Amino acid sequence: MIGYGDRARTQCEVVRLFRGTHPDLPPLNQSTISKIEAQYREMGHVRKVPSKRQAVVDDDTKLNSLLALEENPVTPARQLALDKL
């Protein structure tokens, strides 16, 4: 595991070192270190990544889109979306 400083450390060593270095911060546990390490190995960084949320579309908008598509079936989906703005 890549820890703190110039050498590889176990997750338990990282927890102890963090607690000693930052006694004023809430303590980390081994599972937190494990999650951080997994994110670093997967993404190459540990910054928080905003989650992708699906846009909420109300029923009226859905119905209007379907009606517009029924009127003109060759209308691109992008154009339907732009018309609703």
PDB file of N, CA and C in Angstrom:
ATOM      1  N   MET A   1       0.846  -1.188   0.000  1.00  0.00           N
ATOM      2  CA  MET A   1       0.000   0.000   0.000  1.00  0.00           C
ATOM      3  C   MET A   1       0.871   1.224   0.000  1.00  0.00           C
ATOM      4  N   ILE A   2       0.479   2.216  -0.757  1.00  0.00           N
ATOM      5  CA  ILE A   2       1.183   3.487  -0.728  1.00  0.00           C
ATOM      6  C   ILE A   2       0.655   4.229   0.482  1.00  0.00           C
ATOM      7  N   GLY A   3       1.529   4.561   1.383  1.00  0.00           N
ATOM      8  CA  GLY A   3       1.086   5.193   2.611  1.00  0.00           C
ATOM      9  C   GLY A   3       1.518   6.624   2.706  1.00  0.00           C
ATOM     10  N   TYR A   4       2.321   6.919   3.671  1.00  0.00           N
ATOM     11  CA  TYR A   4       2.726   8.267   3.997  1.00  0.00           C
ATOM     12  C   TYR A   4       4.237   8.266   4.016  1.00  0.00           C
ATOM     13  N   GLY A   5       4.852   9.122   3.260  1.00  0.00           N
ATOM     14  CA  GLY A   5       6.303   9.158   3.237  1.00  0.00           C
ATOM     15  C   GLY A   5       6.863   8.420   2.048  1.00  0.00           C
ATOM     16  N   ASP A   6       8.056   7.884   2.236  1.00  0.00           N
ATOM     17  CA  ASP A   6       8.796   7.332   1.099  1.00  0.00           C
ATOM     18  C   ASP A   6       8.768   5.810   1.018  1.00  0.00           C
ATOM     19  N   ARG A   7       8.023   5.140   1.864  1.00  0.00           N
ATOM     20  CA  ARG A   7       8.006   3.680   1.781  1.00  0.00           C
ATOM     21  C   ARG A   7       6.587   3.149   1.848  1.00  0.00           C
ATOM     22  N   ALA A   8       6.411   1.937   1.379  1.00  0.00           N
ATOM     23  CA  ALA A   8       5.095   1.298   1.424  1.00  0.00           C
ATOM     24  C   ALA A   8       4.814   0.839   2.847  1.00  0.00           C
ATOM     25  N   ARG A   9       3.581   0.995   3.263  1.00  0.00           N
ATOM     26  CA  ARG A   9       3.182   0.606   4.606  1.00  0.00           C
ATOM     27  C   ARG A   9       1.897  -0.213   4.529  1.00  0.00           C
ATOM     28  N   THR A  10       1.658  -0.960   5.574  1.00  0.00           N
ATOM     29  CA  THR A  10       0.391  -1.690   5.650  1.00  0.00           C
ATOM     30  C   THR A  10      -0.712  -0.700   6.020  1.00  0.00           C
ATOM     31  N   GLN A  11      -1.943  -1.129   5.839  1.00  0.00           N
ATOM     32  CA  GLN A  11      -3.060  -0.253   6.177  1.00  0.00           C
ATOM     33  C   GLN A  11      -3.097   0.049   7.671  1.00  0.00           C
ATOM     34  N   CYS A  12      -2.762  -0.913   8.488  1.00  0.00           N
ATOM     35  CA  CYS A  12      -2.735  -0.692   9.940  1.00  0.00           C
ATOM     36  C   CYS A  12      -1.680   0.338  10.319  1.00  0.00           C
ATOM     37  N   GLU A  13      -0.514   0.277   9.660  1.00  0.00           N
ATOM     38  CA  GLU A  13       0.528   1.269   9.921  1.00  0.00           C
ATOM     39  C   GLU A  13       0.069   2.663   9.510  1.00  0.00           C
ATOM     40  N   VAL A  14      -0.641   2.754   8.403  1.00  0.00           N
ATOM     41  CA  VAL A  14      -1.145   4.049   7.947  1.00  0.00           C
ATOM     42  C   VAL A  14      -2.146   4.608   8.955  1.00  0.00           C
ATOM     43  N   VAL A  15      -3.017   3.764   9.493  1.00  0.00           N
ATOM     44  CA  VAL A  15      -3.989   4.211  10.497  1.00  0.00           C
ATOM     45  C   VAL A  15      -3.263   4.751  11.718  1.00  0.00           C
ATOM     46  N   ARG A  16      -2.283   4.011  12.226  1.00  0.00           N
ATOM     47  CA  ARG A  16      -1.533   4.460  13.409  1.00  0.00           C
ATOM     48  C   ARG A  16      -0.789   5.757  13.126  1.00  0.00           C
ATOM     49  N   LEU A  17      -0.165   5.860  11.971  1.00  0.00           N
ATOM     50  CA  LEU A  17       0.583   7.061  11.613  1.00  0.00           C
ATOM     51  C   LEU A  17      -0.356   8.261  11.480  1.00  0.00           C
ATOM     52  N   PHE A  18      -1.518   8.069  10.878  1.00  0.00           N
ATOM     53  CA  PHE A  18      -2.483   9.158  10.733  1.00  0.00           C
ATOM     54  C   PHE A  18      -2.961   9.637  12.098  1.00  0.00           C
ATOM     55  N   ARG A  19      -3.278   8.690  12.979  1.00  0.00           N
ATOM     56  CA  ARG A  19      -3.751   9.068  14.321  1.00  0.00           C
ATOM     57  C   ARG A  19      -2.680   9.833  15.094  1.00  0.00           C
ATOM     58  N   GLY A  20      -1.423   9.432  14.923  1.00  0.00           N
ATOM     59  CA  GLY A  20      -0.339  10.131  15.609  1.00  0.00           C
ATOM     60  C   GLY A  20      -0.060  11.502  15.020  1.00  0.00           C
ATOM     61  N   THR A  21      -0.174  11.626  13.714  1.00  0.00           N
ATOM     62  CA  THR A  21       0.121  12.886  13.038  1.00  0.00           C
ATOM     63  C   THR A  21      -1.022  13.885  13.173  1.00  0.00           C
ATOM     64  N   HIS A  22      -2.251  13.403  13.165  1.00  0.00           N
ATOM     65  CA  HIS A  22      -3.427  14.276  13.206  1.00  0.00           C
ATOM     66  C   HIS A  22      -4.357  13.889  14.355  1.00  0.00           C
ATOM     67  N   PRO A  23      -3.941  14.125  15.614  1.00  0.00           N
ATOM     68  CA  PRO A  23      -4.791  13.719  16.741  1.00  0.00           C
ATOM     69  C   PRO A  23      -6.074  14.546  16.847  1.00  0.00           C
ATOM     70  N   ASP A  24      -6.100  15.733  16.222  1.00  0.00           N
ATOM     71  CA  ASP A  24      -7.273  16.598  16.306  1.00  0.00           C
ATOM     72  C   ASP A  24      -8.371  16.201  15.318  1.00  0.00           C
ATOM     73  N   LEU A  25      -8.055  15.369  14.323  1.00  0.00           N
ATOM     74  CA  LEU A  25      -9.039  14.938  13.331  1.00  0.00           C
ATOM     75  C   LEU A  25      -9.718  13.650  13.779  1.00  0.00           C
ATOM     76  N   PRO A  26     -10.928  13.395  13.274  1.00  0.00           N
ATOM     77  CA  PRO A  26     -11.582  12.125  13.614  1.00  0.00           C
ATOM     78  C   PRO A  26     -10.717  10.950  13.163  1.00  0.00           C
ATOM     79  N   PRO A  27     -10.644   9.908  13.970  1.00  0.00           N
ATOM     80  CA  PRO A  27      -9.767   8.788  13.617  1.00  0.00           C
ATOM     81  C   PRO A  27     -10.270   8.021  12.395  1.00  0.00           C
ATOM     82  N   LEU A  28      -9.322   7.551  11.602  1.00  0.00           N
ATOM     83  CA  LEU A  28      -9.634   6.686  10.467  1.00  0.00           C
ATOM     84  C   LEU A  28      -9.573   5.243  10.933  1.00  0.00           C
ATOM     85  N   ASN A  29     -10.314   4.389  10.267  1.00  0.00           N
ATOM     86  CA  ASN A  29     -10.170   2.971  10.550  1.00  0.00           C
ATOM     87  C   ASN A  29      -9.650   2.266   9.302  1.00  0.00           C
ATOM     88  N   GLN A  30      -9.354   1.004   9.439  1.00  0.00           N
ATOM     89  CA  GLN A  30      -8.723   0.246   8.353  1.00  0.00           C
ATOM     90  C   GLN A  30      -9.622   0.158   7.135  1.00  0.00           C
ATOM     91  N   SER A  31     -10.935   0.070   7.330  1.00  0.00           N
ATOM     92  CA  SER A  31     -11.837  -0.038   6.178  1.00  0.00           C
ATOM     93  C   SER A  31     -11.855   1.256   5.365  1.00  0.00           C
ATOM     94  N   THR A  32     -11.730   2.400   6.038  1.00  0.00           N
ATOM     95  CA  THR A  32     -11.657   3.676   5.322  1.00  0.00           C
ATOM     96  C   THR A  32     -10.397   3.740   4.482  1.00  0.00           C
ATOM     97  N   ILE A  33      -9.284   3.323   5.054  1.00  0.00           N
ATOM     98  CA  ILE A  33      -8.020   3.301   4.319  1.00  0.00           C
ATOM     99  C   ILE A  33      -8.140   2.364   3.125  1.00  0.00           C
ATOM    100  N   SER A  34      -8.797   1.241   3.308  1.00  0.00           N
ATOM    101  CA  SER A  34      -8.977   0.277   2.224  1.00  0.00           C
ATOM    102  C   SER A  34      -9.780   0.889   1.076  1.00  0.00           C
ATOM    103  N   LYS A  35     -10.855   1.621   1.397  1.00  0.00           N
ATOM    104  CA  LYS A  35     -11.667   2.271   0.366  1.00  0.00           C
ATOM    105  C   LYS A  35     -10.871   3.352  -0.364  1.00  0.00           C
ATOM    106  N   ILE A  36     -10.098   4.135   0.373  1.00  0.00           N
ATOM    107  CA  ILE A  36      -9.279   5.186  -0.237  1.00  0.00           C
ATOM    108  C   ILE A  36      -8.244   4.568  -1.163  1.00  0.00           C
ATOM    109  N   GLU A  37      -7.611   3.498  -0.715  1.00  0.00           N
ATOM    110  CA  GLU A  37      -6.609   2.826  -1.543  1.00  0.00           C
ATOM    111  C   GLU A  37      -7.240   2.256  -2.811  1.00  0.00           C
ATOM    112  N   ALA A  38      -8.418   1.654  -2.690  1.00  0.00           N
ATOM    113  CA  ALA A  38      -9.100   1.089  -3.863  1.00  0.00           C
ATOM    114  C   ALA A  38      -9.453   2.183  -4.860  1.00  0.00           C
ATOM    115  N   GLN A  39      -9.921   3.329  -4.363  1.00  0.00           N
ATOM    116  CA  GLN A  39     -10.252   4.444  -5.258  1.00  0.00           C
ATOM    117  C   GLN A  39      -8.993   4.963  -5.945  1.00  0.00           C
ATOM    118  N   TYR A  40      -7.893   5.054  -5.202  1.00  0.00           N
ATOM    119  CA  TYR A  40      -6.641   5.533  -5.795  1.00  0.00           C
ATOM    120  C   TYR A  40      -6.157   4.578  -6.885  1.00  0.00           C
ATOM    121  N   ARG A  41      -6.243   3.292  -6.621  1.00  0.00           N
ATOM    122  CA  ARG A  41      -5.792   2.317  -7.620  1.00  0.00           C
ATOM    123  C   ARG A  41      -6.695   2.330  -8.860  1.00  0.00           C
ATOM    124  N   GLU A  42      -7.986   2.587  -8.663  1.00  0.00           N
ATOM    125  CA  GLU A  42      -8.921   2.592  -9.789  1.00  0.00           C
ATOM    126  C   GLU A  42      -8.847   3.888 -10.596  1.00  0.00           C
ATOM    127  N   MET A  43      -8.784   5.035  -9.905  1.00  0.00           N
ATOM    128  CA  MET A  43      -8.900   6.317 -10.595  1.00  0.00           C
ATOM    129  C   MET A  43      -7.595   7.097 -10.685  1.00  0.00           C
ATOM    130  N   GLY A  44      -6.627   6.768  -9.845  1.00  0.00           N
ATOM    131  CA  GLY A  44      -5.365   7.503  -9.861  1.00  0.00           C
ATOM    132  C   GLY A  44      -5.377   8.743  -8.988  1.00  0.00           C
ATOM    133  N   HIS A  45      -6.480   8.999  -8.291  1.00  0.00           N
ATOM    134  CA  HIS A  45      -6.580  10.123  -7.363  1.00  0.00           C
ATOM    135  C   HIS A  45      -7.628   9.776  -6.308  1.00  0.00           C
ATOM    136  N   VAL A  46      -7.716  10.615  -5.283  1.00  0.00           N
ATOM    137  CA  VAL A  46      -8.694  10.362  -4.221  1.00  0.00           C
ATOM    138  C   VAL A  46      -9.645  11.545  -4.039  1.00  0.00           C
ATOM    139  N   ARG A  47      -9.718  12.418  -5.042  1.00  0.00           N
ATOM    140  CA  ARG A  47     -10.682  13.521  -4.980  1.00  0.00           C
ATOM    141  C   ARG A  47     -12.093  12.954  -5.037  1.00  0.00           C
ATOM    142  N   LYS A  48     -13.009  13.667  -4.413  1.00  0.00           N
ATOM    143  CA  LYS A  48     -14.404  13.235  -4.470  1.00  0.00           C
ATOM    144  C   LYS A  48     -14.927  13.464  -5.874  1.00  0.00           C
ATOM    145  N   VAL A  49     -15.588  12.466  -6.406  1.00  0.00           N
ATOM    146  CA  VAL A  49     -16.143  12.533  -7.747  1.00  0.00           C
ATOM    147  C   VAL A  49     -17.650  12.704  -7.621  1.00  0.00           C
ATOM    148  N   PRO A  50     -18.205  13.739  -8.248  1.00  0.00           N
ATOM    149  CA  PRO A  50     -19.654  13.902  -8.146  1.00  0.00           C
ATOM    150  C   PRO A  50     -20.377  12.738  -8.806  1.00  0.00           C
ATOM    151  N   SER A  51     -21.404  12.284  -8.150  1.00  0.00           N
ATOM    152  CA  SER A  51     -22.159  11.164  -8.711  1.00  0.00           C
ATOM    153  C   SER A  51     -23.064  11.676  -9.822  1.00  0.00           C
ATOM    154  N   LYS A  52     -23.267  10.837 -10.813  1.00  0.00           N
ATOM    155  CA  LYS A  52     -24.147  11.212 -11.916  1.00  0.00           C
ATOM    156  C   LYS A  52     -25.576  10.874 -11.514  1.00  0.00           C
ATOM    157  N   ARG A  53     -26.394  11.879 -11.518  1.00  0.00           N
ATOM    158  CA  ARG A  53     -27.795  11.670 -11.182  1.00  0.00           C
ATOM    159  C   ARG A  53     -28.618  11.810 -12.453  1.00  0.00           C
ATOM    160  N   GLN A  54     -29.613  10.988 -12.558  1.00  0.00           N
ATOM    161  CA  GLN A  54     -30.491  11.085 -13.711  1.00  0.00           C
ATOM    162  C   GLN A  54     -31.391  12.306 -13.558  1.00  0.00           C
ATOM    163  N   ALA A  55     -31.619  12.978 -14.662  1.00  0.00           N
ATOM    164  CA  ALA A  55     -32.496  14.135 -14.645  1.00  0.00           C
ATOM    165  C   ALA A  55     -33.926  13.691 -14.337  1.00  0.00           C
ATOM    166  N   VAL A  56     -34.585  14.461 -13.516  1.00  0.00           N
ATOM    167  CA  VAL A  56     -35.966  14.160 -13.168  1.00  0.00           C
ATOM    168  C   VAL A  56     -36.863  14.837 -14.195  1.00  0.00           C
ATOM    169  N   VAL A  57     -37.698  14.055 -14.838  1.00  0.00           N
ATOM    170  CA  VAL A  57     -38.611  14.564 -15.858  1.00  0.00           C
ATOM    171  C   VAL A  57     -40.031  14.286 -15.388  1.00  0.00           C
ATOM    172  N   ASP A  58     -40.832  15.344 -15.336  1.00  0.00           N
ATOM    173  CA  ASP A  58     -42.206  15.143 -14.874  1.00  0.00           C
ATOM    174  C   ASP A  58     -43.061  14.501 -15.971  1.00  0.00           C
ATOM    175  N   ASP A  59     -44.219  14.021 -15.575  1.00  0.00           N
ATOM    176  CA  ASP A  59     -45.096  13.284 -16.496  1.00  0.00           C
ATOM    177  C   ASP A  59     -45.580  14.146 -17.660  1.00  0.00           C
ATOM    178  N   ASP A  60     -45.840  15.432 -17.400  1.00  0.00           N
ATOM    179  CA  ASP A  60     -46.301  16.314 -18.481  1.00  0.00           C
ATOM    180  C   ASP A  60     -45.245  16.446 -19.570  1.00  0.00           C
ATOM    181  N   THR A  61     -44.006  16.589 -19.168  1.00  0.00           N
ATOM    182  CA  THR A  61     -42.925  16.715 -20.146  1.00  0.00           C
ATOM    183  C   THR A  61     -42.781  15.431 -20.953  1.00  0.00           C
ATOM    184  N   LYS A  62     -42.897  14.296 -20.286  1.00  0.00           N
ATOM    185  CA  LYS A  62     -42.823  13.015 -20.994  1.00  0.00           C
ATOM    186  C   LYS A  62     -43.945  12.899 -22.026  1.00  0.00           C
ATOM    187  N   LEU A  63     -45.149  13.259 -21.595  1.00  0.00           N
ATOM    188  CA  LEU A  63     -46.297  13.176 -22.492  1.00  0.00           C
ATOM    189  C   LEU A  63     -46.140  14.123 -23.682  1.00  0.00           C
ATOM    190  N   ASN A  64     -45.693  15.347 -23.415  1.00  0.00           N
ATOM    191  CA  ASN A  64     -45.488  16.309 -24.501  1.00  0.00           C
ATOM    192  C   ASN A  64     -44.435  15.817 -25.485  1.00  0.00           C
ATOM    193  N   SER A  65     -43.391  15.203 -24.980  1.00  0.00           N
ATOM    194  CA  SER A  65     -42.347  14.675 -25.864  1.00  0.00           C
ATOM    195  C   SER A  65     -42.893  13.551 -26.734  1.00  0.00           C
ATOM    196  N   LEU A  66     -43.675  12.667 -26.140  1.00  0.00           N
ATOM    197  CA  LEU A  66     -44.263  11.566 -26.907  1.00  0.00           C
ATOM    198  C   LEU A  66     -45.235  12.078 -27.968  1.00  0.00           C
ATOM    199  N   LEU A  67     -46.017  13.097 -27.614  1.00  0.00           N
ATOM    200  CA  LEU A  67     -46.950  13.670 -28.590  1.00  0.00           C
ATOM    201  C   LEU A  67     -46.201  14.339 -29.741  1.00  0.00           C
ATOM    202  N   ALA A  68     -45.135  15.058 -29.417  1.00  0.00           N
ATOM    203  CA  ALA A  68     -44.340  15.702 -30.467  1.00  0.00           C
ATOM    204  C   ALA A  68     -43.697  14.655 -31.365  1.00  0.00           C
ATOM    205  N   LEU A  69     -43.265  13.567 -30.788  1.00  0.00           N
ATOM    206  CA  LEU A  69     -42.655  12.494 -31.572  1.00  0.00           C
ATOM    207  C   LEU A  69     -43.695  11.800 -32.453  1.00  0.00           C
ATOM    208  N   GLU A  70     -44.906  11.695 -31.932  1.00  0.00           N
ATOM    209  CA  GLU A  70     -45.975  11.089 -32.728  1.00  0.00           C
ATOM    210  C   GLU A  70     -46.344  11.978 -33.919  1.00  0.00           C
ATOM    211  N   GLU A  71     -46.324  13.294 -33.695  1.00  0.00           N
ATOM    212  CA  GLU A  71     -46.631  14.226 -34.786  1.00  0.00           C
ATOM    213  C   GLU A  71     -45.565  14.189 -35.877  1.00  0.00           C
ATOM    214  N   ASN A  72     -44.312  14.088 -35.461  1.00  0.00           N
ATOM    215  CA  ASN A  72     -43.210  14.092 -36.426  1.00  0.00           C
ATOM    216  C   ASN A  72     -42.193  13.032 -35.996  1.00  0.00           C
ATOM    217  N   PRO A  73     -42.332  11.794 -36.460  1.00  0.00           N
ATOM    218  CA  PRO A  73     -41.479  10.690 -36.004  1.00  0.00           C
ATOM    219  C   PRO A  73     -40.004  10.829 -36.379  1.00  0.00           C
ATOM    220  N   VAL A  74     -39.663  11.700 -37.295  1.00  0.00           N
ATOM    221  CA  VAL A  74     -38.259  11.828 -37.697  1.00  0.00           C
ATOM    222  C   VAL A  74     -37.531  12.919 -36.918  1.00  0.00           C
ATOM    223  N   THR A  75     -38.203  13.538 -35.964  1.00  0.00           N
ATOM    224  CA  THR A  75     -37.570  14.568 -35.144  1.00  0.00           C
ATOM    225  C   THR A  75     -36.486  13.931 -34.279  1.00  0.00           C
ATOM    226  N   PRO A  76     -35.259  14.472 -34.333  1.00  0.00           N
ATOM    227  CA  PRO A  76     -34.190  13.922 -33.490  1.00  0.00           C
ATOM    228  C   PRO A  76     -34.489  14.130 -32.004  1.00  0.00           C
ATOM    229  N   ALA A  77     -34.036  13.213 -31.197  1.00  0.00           N
ATOM    230  CA  ALA A  77     -34.248  13.302 -29.749  1.00  0.00           C
ATOM    231  C   ALA A  77     -33.635  14.576 -29.188  1.00  0.00           C
ATOM    232  N   ARG A  78     -32.493  14.980 -29.722  1.00  0.00           N
ATOM    233  CA  ARG A  78     -31.845  16.208 -29.257  1.00  0.00           C
ATOM    234  C   ARG A  78     -32.758  17.416 -29.492  1.00  0.00           C
ATOM    235  N   GLN A  79     -33.408  17.454 -30.641  1.00  0.00           N
ATOM    236  CA  GLN A  79     -34.318  18.559 -30.944  1.00  0.00           C
ATOM    237  C   GLN A  79     -35.517  18.551 -30.005  1.00  0.00           C
ATOM    238  N   LEU A  80     -36.033  17.371 -29.691  1.00  0.00           N
ATOM    239  CA  LEU A  80     -37.138  17.274 -28.736  1.00  0.00           C
ATOM    240  C   LEU A  80     -36.720  17.834 -27.380  1.00  0.00           C
ATOM    241  N   ALA A  81     -35.518  17.514 -26.963  1.00  0.00           N
ATOM    242  CA  ALA A  81     -35.024  17.998 -25.673  1.00  0.00           C
ATOM    243  C   ALA A  81     -34.855  19.510 -25.693  1.00  0.00           C
ATOM    244  N   LEU A  82     -34.331  20.051 -26.791  1.00  0.00           N
ATOM    245  CA  LEU A  82     -34.134  21.494 -26.884  1.00  0.00           C
ATOM    246  C   LEU A  82     -35.462  22.236 -26.917  1.00  0.00           C
ATOM    247  N   ASP A  83     -36.465  21.651 -27.535  1.00  0.00           N
ATOM    248  CA  ASP A  83     -37.778  22.290 -27.604  1.00  0.00           C
ATOM    249  C   ASP A  83     -38.422  22.407 -26.227  1.00  0.00           C
ATOM    250  N   LYS A  84     -38.054  21.542 -25.297  1.00  0.00           N
ATOM    251  CA  LYS A  84     -38.667  21.543 -23.971  1.00  0.00           C
ATOM    252  C   LYS A  84     -38.024  22.557 -23.041  1.00  0.00           C
ATOM    253  N   LEU A  85     -36.895  23.126 -23.442  1.00  0.00           N
ATOM    254  CA  LEU A  85     -36.222  24.111 -22.591  1.00  0.00           C
ATOM    255  C   LEU A  85     -36.908  25.393 -22.666  1.00  0.00           C
TER     256      LEU A  85
END
